Amino acid sequence: MTFDPATLKYDAAGLIPAIAQDHATGEVLMMAWMNSDSVARTLDTGRVTYWSRSRQAFWIKGETSGHIQTLVEARIDCDRDCLLLLVEQSGAACHTNRRTCFYTALRDGKEVELMAPED
Amino acid sequence: MTFDPATLKYDAAGLIPAIAQDHATGEVLMMAWMNSDSVARTLDTGRVTYWSRSRQAFWIKGETSGHIQTLVEARIDCDRDCLLLLVEQSGAACHTNRRTCFYTALRDGKEVELMAPED
């Protein structure tokens, strides 16, 4: 039987969190949301496609910036309410032009910026 | 200034998603939720403490199973609405007794189980 995105568990807004991880380095790049249709599109096209909660529209990652995410493998968690996407990330994943969105660390109770925006 | 958990962005239920990643291997272990108090407890104690949405109670990871998560470093994403926790995971992170909750892969449109429960 072919996988059906409707078998995942979505929240009250019809969304499921999706974590993008660099398939080669293991770096966690970002977390965003998908609805059932964006899961289907991502699997069909191989281009990671989130659902933008602010715009209420599909968000084909990198469509504007060119920093696309190509799906290598999708994984589902035990509760079927979270996705882990192993991706090939072109350029920066973060809209601030950093490789990852998680560029701020807490060290000794202070926020430390781990990387500057890329050129 | 010391970091204040109130500066993070929580959803309408007062929660923020937290991704736990093995600090040594980079493996993504699980995703669960925290409220402001569980963020504070995690930082204060070094024991990762989620908020259980089903029980509406603090969930000190491993308190029952012994499979504790020790915080190595917390990271905050660009939007301040998601946390990445680098942890030292004792035993299985998943309640199914697997190392990670993300043990199901989608390959060729089928679900494939990547690992069996540990002994």
mmCIF file of C-alpha atoms in Angstrom:
data_model
loop_
_atom_site.group_PDB
_atom_site.id
_atom_site.type_symbol
_atom_site.label_atom_id
_atom_site.label_comp_id
_atom_site.label_asym_id
_atom_site.label_seq_id
_atom_site.Cartn_x
_atom_site.Cartn_y
_atom_site.Cartn_z
ATOM 1 C CA MET A 1 0.000 0.000 0.000
ATOM 2 C CA THR A 2 1.308 3.407 -0.890
ATOM 3 C CA PHE A 3 1.813 5.843 1.967
ATOM 4 C CA ASP A 4 -1.139 8.147 2.526
ATOM 5 C CA PRO A 5 -0.403 11.553 4.176
ATOM 6 C CA ALA A 6 -3.876 11.386 5.755
ATOM 7 C CA THR A 7 -2.555 8.673 8.101
ATOM 8 C CA LEU A 8 -0.403 11.255 9.891
ATOM 9 C CA LYS A 9 -1.743 13.140 12.903
ATOM 10 C CA TYR A 10 -2.319 16.826 12.366
ATOM 11 C CA ASP A 11 -3.101 19.460 14.990
ATOM 12 C CA ALA A 12 -6.366 21.410 15.231
ATOM 13 C CA ALA A 13 -5.146 23.686 12.410
ATOM 14 C CA GLY A 14 -4.431 20.659 10.207
ATOM 15 C CA LEU A 15 -0.658 21.015 10.580
ATOM 16 C CA ILE A 16 2.244 18.768 11.508
ATOM 17 C CA PRO A 17 5.727 19.982 12.494
ATOM 18 C CA ALA A 18 8.541 19.040 10.126
ATOM 19 C CA ILE A 19 12.187 19.158 11.168
ATOM 20 C CA ALA A 20 14.731 19.555 8.365
ATOM 21 C CA GLN A 21 18.118 17.948 8.953
ATOM 22 C CA ASP A 22 21.123 18.024 6.642
ATOM 23 C CA HIS A 23 21.361 14.432 5.435
ATOM 24 C CA ALA A 24 25.135 14.526 5.177
ATOM 25 C CA THR A 25 26.234 16.437 8.288
ATOM 26 C CA GLY A 26 23.313 15.757 10.649
ATOM 27 C CA GLU A 27 22.934 19.474 11.308
ATOM 28 C CA VAL A 28 19.382 20.447 12.251
ATOM 29 C CA LEU A 29 18.513 23.300 9.908
ATOM 30 C CA MET A 30 14.980 24.449 10.745
ATOM 31 C CA MET A 31 11.516 23.469 11.859
ATOM 32 C CA ALA A 32 8.406 24.486 9.969
ATOM 33 C CA TRP A 33 4.871 23.229 9.410
ATOM 34 C CA MET A 34 3.132 21.151 6.773
ATOM 35 C CA ASN A 35 -0.454 20.311 6.048
ATOM 36 C CA SER A 36 -1.495 17.090 4.362
ATOM 37 C CA ASP A 37 -1.210 18.610 0.885
ATOM 38 C CA SER A 38 2.285 19.956 1.488
ATOM 39 C CA VAL A 39 3.379 16.519 2.711
ATOM 40 C CA ALA A 40 2.007 15.052 -0.513
ATOM 41 C CA ARG A 41 3.670 17.723 -2.660
ATOM 42 C CA THR A 42 6.992 17.248 -0.905
ATOM 43 C CA LEU A 43 6.896 13.513 -1.517
ATOM 44 C CA ASP A 44 5.694 13.888 -5.105
ATOM 45 C CA THR A 45 8.132 16.573 -6.182
ATOM 46 C CA GLY A 46 11.133 15.933 -3.929
ATOM 47 C CA ARG A 47 11.173 19.674 -3.227
ATOM 48 C CA VAL A 48 10.429 20.376 0.425
ATOM 49 C CA THR A 49 7.186 22.337 0.555
ATOM 50 C CA TYR A 50 5.935 23.700 3.865
ATOM 51 C CA TRP A 51 2.706 25.462 4.708
ATOM 52 C CA SER A 52 3.231 29.097 5.608
ATOM 53 C CA ARG A 53 1.049 29.903 8.591
ATOM 54 C CA SER A 54 1.539 33.650 8.126
ATOM 55 C CA ARG A 55 0.725 33.655 4.420
ATOM 56 C CA GLN A 56 -1.683 30.677 4.557
ATOM 57 C CA ALA A 57 -0.107 29.346 1.391
ATOM 58 C CA PHE A 58 2.287 26.680 0.202
ATOM 59 C CA TRP A 59 5.899 27.585 0.857
ATOM 60 C CA ILE A 60 8.199 25.857 -1.586
ATOM 61 C CA LYS A 61 11.434 26.241 0.304
ATOM 62 C CA GLY A 62 13.917 28.302 -1.712
ATOM 63 C CA GLU A 63 11.460 29.381 -4.380
ATOM 64 C CA THR A 64 12.381 33.014 -3.801
ATOM 65 C CA SER A 65 15.882 32.689 -2.320
ATOM 66 C CA GLY A 66 17.106 29.804 -4.432
ATOM 67 C CA HIS A 67 18.032 28.019 -1.213
ATOM 68 C CA ILE A 68 16.037 24.934 -2.007
ATOM 69 C CA GLN A 69 15.695 21.799 0.062
ATOM 70 C CA THR A 70 15.760 18.551 -1.838
ATOM 71 C CA LEU A 71 14.207 15.669 0.036
ATOM 72 C CA VAL A 72 16.517 12.716 0.616
ATOM 73 C CA GLU A 73 14.291 10.772 3.002
ATOM 74 C CA ALA A 74 11.233 11.477 5.143
ATOM 75 C CA ARG A 75 10.855 9.875 8.563
ATOM 76 C CA ILE A 76 7.812 9.646 10.803
ATOM 77 C CA ASP A 77 7.879 9.574 14.582
ATOM 78 C CA CYS A 78 6.259 6.982 16.835
ATOM 79 C CA ASP A 79 3.150 9.104 17.424
ATOM 80 C CA ARG A 80 2.864 9.998 13.738
ATOM 81 C CA ASP A 81 2.591 13.652 14.720
ATOM 82 C CA CYS A 82 6.038 14.885 13.702
ATOM 83 C CA LEU A 83 8.194 14.513 10.587
ATOM 84 C CA LEU A 84 11.959 14.447 10.228
ATOM 85 C CA LEU A 85 13.120 15.369 6.732
ATOM 86 C CA LEU A 86 16.622 14.452 5.679
ATOM 87 C CA VAL A 87 17.445 17.035 3.055
ATOM 88 C CA GLU A 88 20.095 18.348 0.788
ATOM 89 C CA GLN A 89 20.190 22.045 1.561
ATOM 90 C CA SER A 90 21.331 24.464 -1.085
ATOM 91 C CA GLY A 91 22.882 27.516 0.621
ATOM 92 C CA ALA A 92 21.410 28.934 3.809
ATOM 93 C CA ALA A 93 18.315 27.367 5.352
ATOM 94 C CA CYS A 94 17.577 30.426 7.483
ATOM 95 C CA HIS A 95 15.961 33.611 6.165
ATOM 96 C CA THR A 96 18.756 35.506 7.954
ATOM 97 C CA ASN A 97 21.139 33.871 5.471
ATOM 98 C CA ARG A 98 22.683 31.563 8.016
ATOM 99 C CA ARG A 99 23.116 27.892 7.352
ATOM 100 C CA THR A 100 20.756 26.923 10.190
ATOM 101 C CA CYS A 101 17.967 28.723 12.023
ATOM 102 C CA PHE A 102 19.391 27.453 15.324
ATOM 103 C CA TYR A 103 22.343 29.815 15.423
ATOM 104 C CA THR A 104 21.777 31.082 18.968
ATOM 105 C CA ALA A 105 23.102 29.020 21.874
ATOM 106 C CA LEU A 106 22.504 29.460 25.572
ATOM 107 C CA ARG A 107 25.806 29.361 27.389
ATOM 108 C CA ASP A 108 26.243 30.320 31.039
ATOM 109 C CA GLY A 109 22.777 31.847 30.958
ATOM 110 C CA LYS A 110 23.577 34.140 28.037
ATOM 111 C CA GLU A 111 22.623 34.044 24.377
ATOM 112 C CA VAL A 112 25.616 33.483 22.134
ATOM 113 C CA GLU A 113 25.466 33.856 18.349
ATOM 114 C CA LEU A 114 27.236 30.885 16.801
ATOM 115 C CA MET A 115 27.559 32.114 13.241
ATOM 116 C CA ALA A 116 27.257 35.272 11.165
ATOM 117 C CA PRO A 117 25.124 35.552 8.034
ATOM 118 C CA GLU A 118 26.800 34.142 4.931
ATOM 119 C CA ASP A 119 27.982 36.515 2.221
ATOM 120 C CA MET B 1 21.456 39.874 31.464
ATOM 121 C CA THR B 2 20.473 36.335 32.256
ATOM 122 C CA PHE B 3 18.308 34.547 29.714
ATOM 123 C CA ASP B 4 14.596 34.796 30.474
ATOM 124 C CA PRO B 5 12.363 31.973 29.120
ATOM 125 C CA ALA B 6 9.552 34.536 28.773
ATOM 126 C CA THR B 7 11.441 36.032 25.801
ATOM 127 C CA LEU B 8 10.654 32.922 23.726
ATOM 128 C CA LYS B 9 7.507 32.767 21.602
ATOM 129 C CA TYR B 10 4.898 30.292 22.779
ATOM 130 C CA ASP B 11 1.799 29.156 20.929
ATOM 131 C CA ALA B 12 -1.780 29.831 22.037
ATOM 132 C CA ALA B 13 -1.485 26.978 24.549
ATOM 133 C CA GLY B 14 1.701 28.505 25.980
ATOM 134 C CA LEU B 15 3.935 25.854 24.428
ATOM 135 C CA ILE B 16 7.076 25.775 22.309
ATOM 136 C CA PRO B 17 8.332 22.731 20.379
ATOM 137 C CA ALA B 18 11.672 21.318 21.532
ATOM 138 C CA ILE B 19 13.757 19.006 19.359
ATOM 139 C CA ALA B 20 16.161 16.702 21.185
ATOM 140 C CA GLN B 21 19.332 15.804 19.301
ATOM 141 C CA ASP B 22 22.118 13.503 20.469
ATOM 142 C CA HIS B 23 24.999 15.904 21.041
ATOM 143 C CA ALA B 24 27.616 13.346 20.035
ATOM 144 C CA THR B 25 26.099 11.600 17.013
ATOM 145 C CA GLY B 26 23.744 14.302 15.705
ATOM 146 C CA GLU B 27 20.860 11.834 15.681
ATOM 147 C CA VAL B 28 17.483 13.524 16.115
ATOM 148 C CA LEU B 29 15.824 11.648 18.954
ATOM 149 C CA MET B 30 12.385 13.179 19.489
ATOM 150 C CA MET B 31 10.276 16.297 19.482
ATOM 151 C CA ALA B 32 8.101 17.297 22.410
ATOM 152 C CA TRP B 33 6.688 20.447 23.958
ATOM 153 C CA MET B 34 7.714 22.803 26.731
ATOM 154 C CA ASN B 35 6.048 25.666 28.497
ATOM 155 C CA SER B 36 7.965 28.546 30.011
ATOM 156 C CA ASP B 37 8.334 26.765 33.351
ATOM 157 C CA SER B 38 9.661 23.572 31.789
ATOM 158 C CA VAL B 39 12.231 25.602 29.843
ATOM 159 C CA ALA B 40 13.308 27.186 33.142
ATOM 160 C CA ARG B 41 13.424 23.824 34.933
ATOM 161 C CA THR B 42 15.441 22.257 32.110
ATOM 162 C CA LEU B 43 17.991 25.070 32.248
ATOM 163 C CA ASP B 44 18.112 25.099 36.054
ATOM 164 C CA THR B 45 18.414 21.353 36.581
ATOM 165 C CA GLY B 46 20.135 20.188 33.386
ATOM 166 C CA ARG B 47 17.508 17.433 33.210
ATOM 167 C CA VAL B 48 15.337 17.859 30.130
ATOM 168 C CA THR B 49 11.793 18.517 31.342
ATOM 169 C CA TYR B 50 8.956 18.706 28.838
ATOM 170 C CA TRP B 51 5.317 19.591 29.356
ATOM 171 C CA SER B 52 3.020 16.630 28.807
ATOM 172 C CA ARG B 53 0.011 17.807 26.852
ATOM 173 C CA SER B 54 -1.925 14.624 27.622
ATOM 174 C CA ARG B 55 -1.239 14.678 31.361
ATOM 175 C CA GLN B 56 -1.009 18.472 31.635
ATOM 176 C CA ALA B 57 1.979 18.037 33.893
ATOM 177 C CA PHE B 58 5.743 18.356 33.864
ATOM 178 C CA TRP B 59 7.411 15.425 32.159
ATOM 179 C CA ILE B 60 10.923 14.930 33.457
ATOM 180 C CA LYS B 61 12.271 12.792 30.657
ATOM 181 C CA GLY B 62 13.302 9.373 31.972
ATOM 182 C CA GLU B 63 11.810 9.822 35.438
ATOM 183 C CA THR B 64 9.900 6.553 35.042
ATOM 184 C CA SER B 65 12.021 4.722 32.456
ATOM 185 C CA GLY B 66 15.429 5.823 33.658
ATOM 186 C CA HIS B 67 16.150 6.988 30.107
ATOM 187 C CA ILE B 68 17.052 10.488 31.121
ATOM 188 C CA GLN B 69 18.148 13.326 28.900
ATOM 189 C CA THR B 70 20.930 15.497 30.237
ATOM 190 C CA LEU B 71 21.110 18.897 28.624
ATOM 191 C CA VAL B 72 24.403 19.700 26.943
ATOM 192 C CA GLU B 73 23.331 22.914 25.216
ATOM 193 C CA ALA B 74 20.069 24.628 24.320
ATOM 194 C CA ARG B 75 19.723 26.521 21.052
ATOM 195 C CA ILE B 76 17.022 28.941 19.944
ATOM 196 C CA ASP B 77 15.865 29.435 16.375
ATOM 197 C CA CYS B 78 15.669 32.714 14.479
ATOM 198 C CA ASP B 79 11.968 33.194 15.233
ATOM 199 C CA ARG B 80 12.422 32.248 18.895
ATOM 200 C CA ASP B 81 9.539 29.801 18.539
ATOM 201 C CA CYS B 82 11.459 26.507 18.493
ATOM 202 C CA LEU B 83 14.220 25.013 20.640
ATOM 203 C CA LEU B 84 16.954 22.579 19.719
ATOM 204 C CA LEU B 85 18.311 20.694 22.707
ATOM 205 C CA LEU B 86 21.658 18.976 22.409
ATOM 206 C CA VAL B 87 21.433 16.163 24.918
ATOM 207 C CA GLU B 88 23.164 13.186 26.318
ATOM 208 C CA GLN B 89 20.549 10.444 26.042
ATOM 209 C CA SER B 90 20.654 7.532 28.437
ATOM 210 C CA GLY B 91 19.185 4.447 26.715
ATOM 211 C CA ALA B 92 16.188 4.746 24.409
ATOM 212 C CA ALA B 93 14.579 8.127 23.805
ATOM 213 C CA CYS B 94 11.382 6.569 22.436
ATOM 214 C CA HIS B 95 8.652 5.053 24.627
ATOM 215 C CA THR B 96 8.747 2.043 22.259
ATOM 216 C CA ASN B 97 12.274 1.432 23.586
ATOM 217 C CA ARG B 98 13.973 2.498 20.399
ATOM 218 C CA ARG B 99 16.873 4.904 20.408
ATOM 219 C CA THR B 100 14.928 7.503 18.406
ATOM 220 C CA CYS B 101 11.231 8.179 17.856
ATOM 221 C CA PHE B 102 11.949 8.646 14.130
ATOM 222 C CA TYR B 103 12.402 4.958 13.347
ATOM 223 C CA THR B 104 10.013 4.836 10.398
ATOM 224 C CA ALA B 105 11.286 5.891 6.969
ATOM 225 C CA LEU B 106 9.358 6.426 3.775
ATOM 226 C CA ARG B 107 11.079 4.589 0.960
ATOM 227 C CA ASP B 108 9.547 4.057 -2.455
ATOM 228 C CA GLY B 109 6.208 5.136 -1.044
ATOM 229 C CA LYS B 110 6.251 2.522 1.717
ATOM 230 C CA GLU B 111 6.884 2.745 5.444
ATOM 231 C CA VAL B 112 10.048 0.946 6.477
ATOM 232 C CA GLU B 113 10.960 0.291 10.100
ATOM 233 C CA LEU B 114 14.620 1.189 10.576
ATOM 234 C CA MET B 115 15.223 -0.418 13.969
ATOM 235 C CA ALA B 116 13.666 -2.850 16.394
ATOM 236 C CA PRO B 117 13.072 -2.079 20.084
ATOM 237 C CA GLU B 118 16.161 -2.501 22.225
ATOM 238 C CA ASP B 119 16.366 -5.407 24.656
#
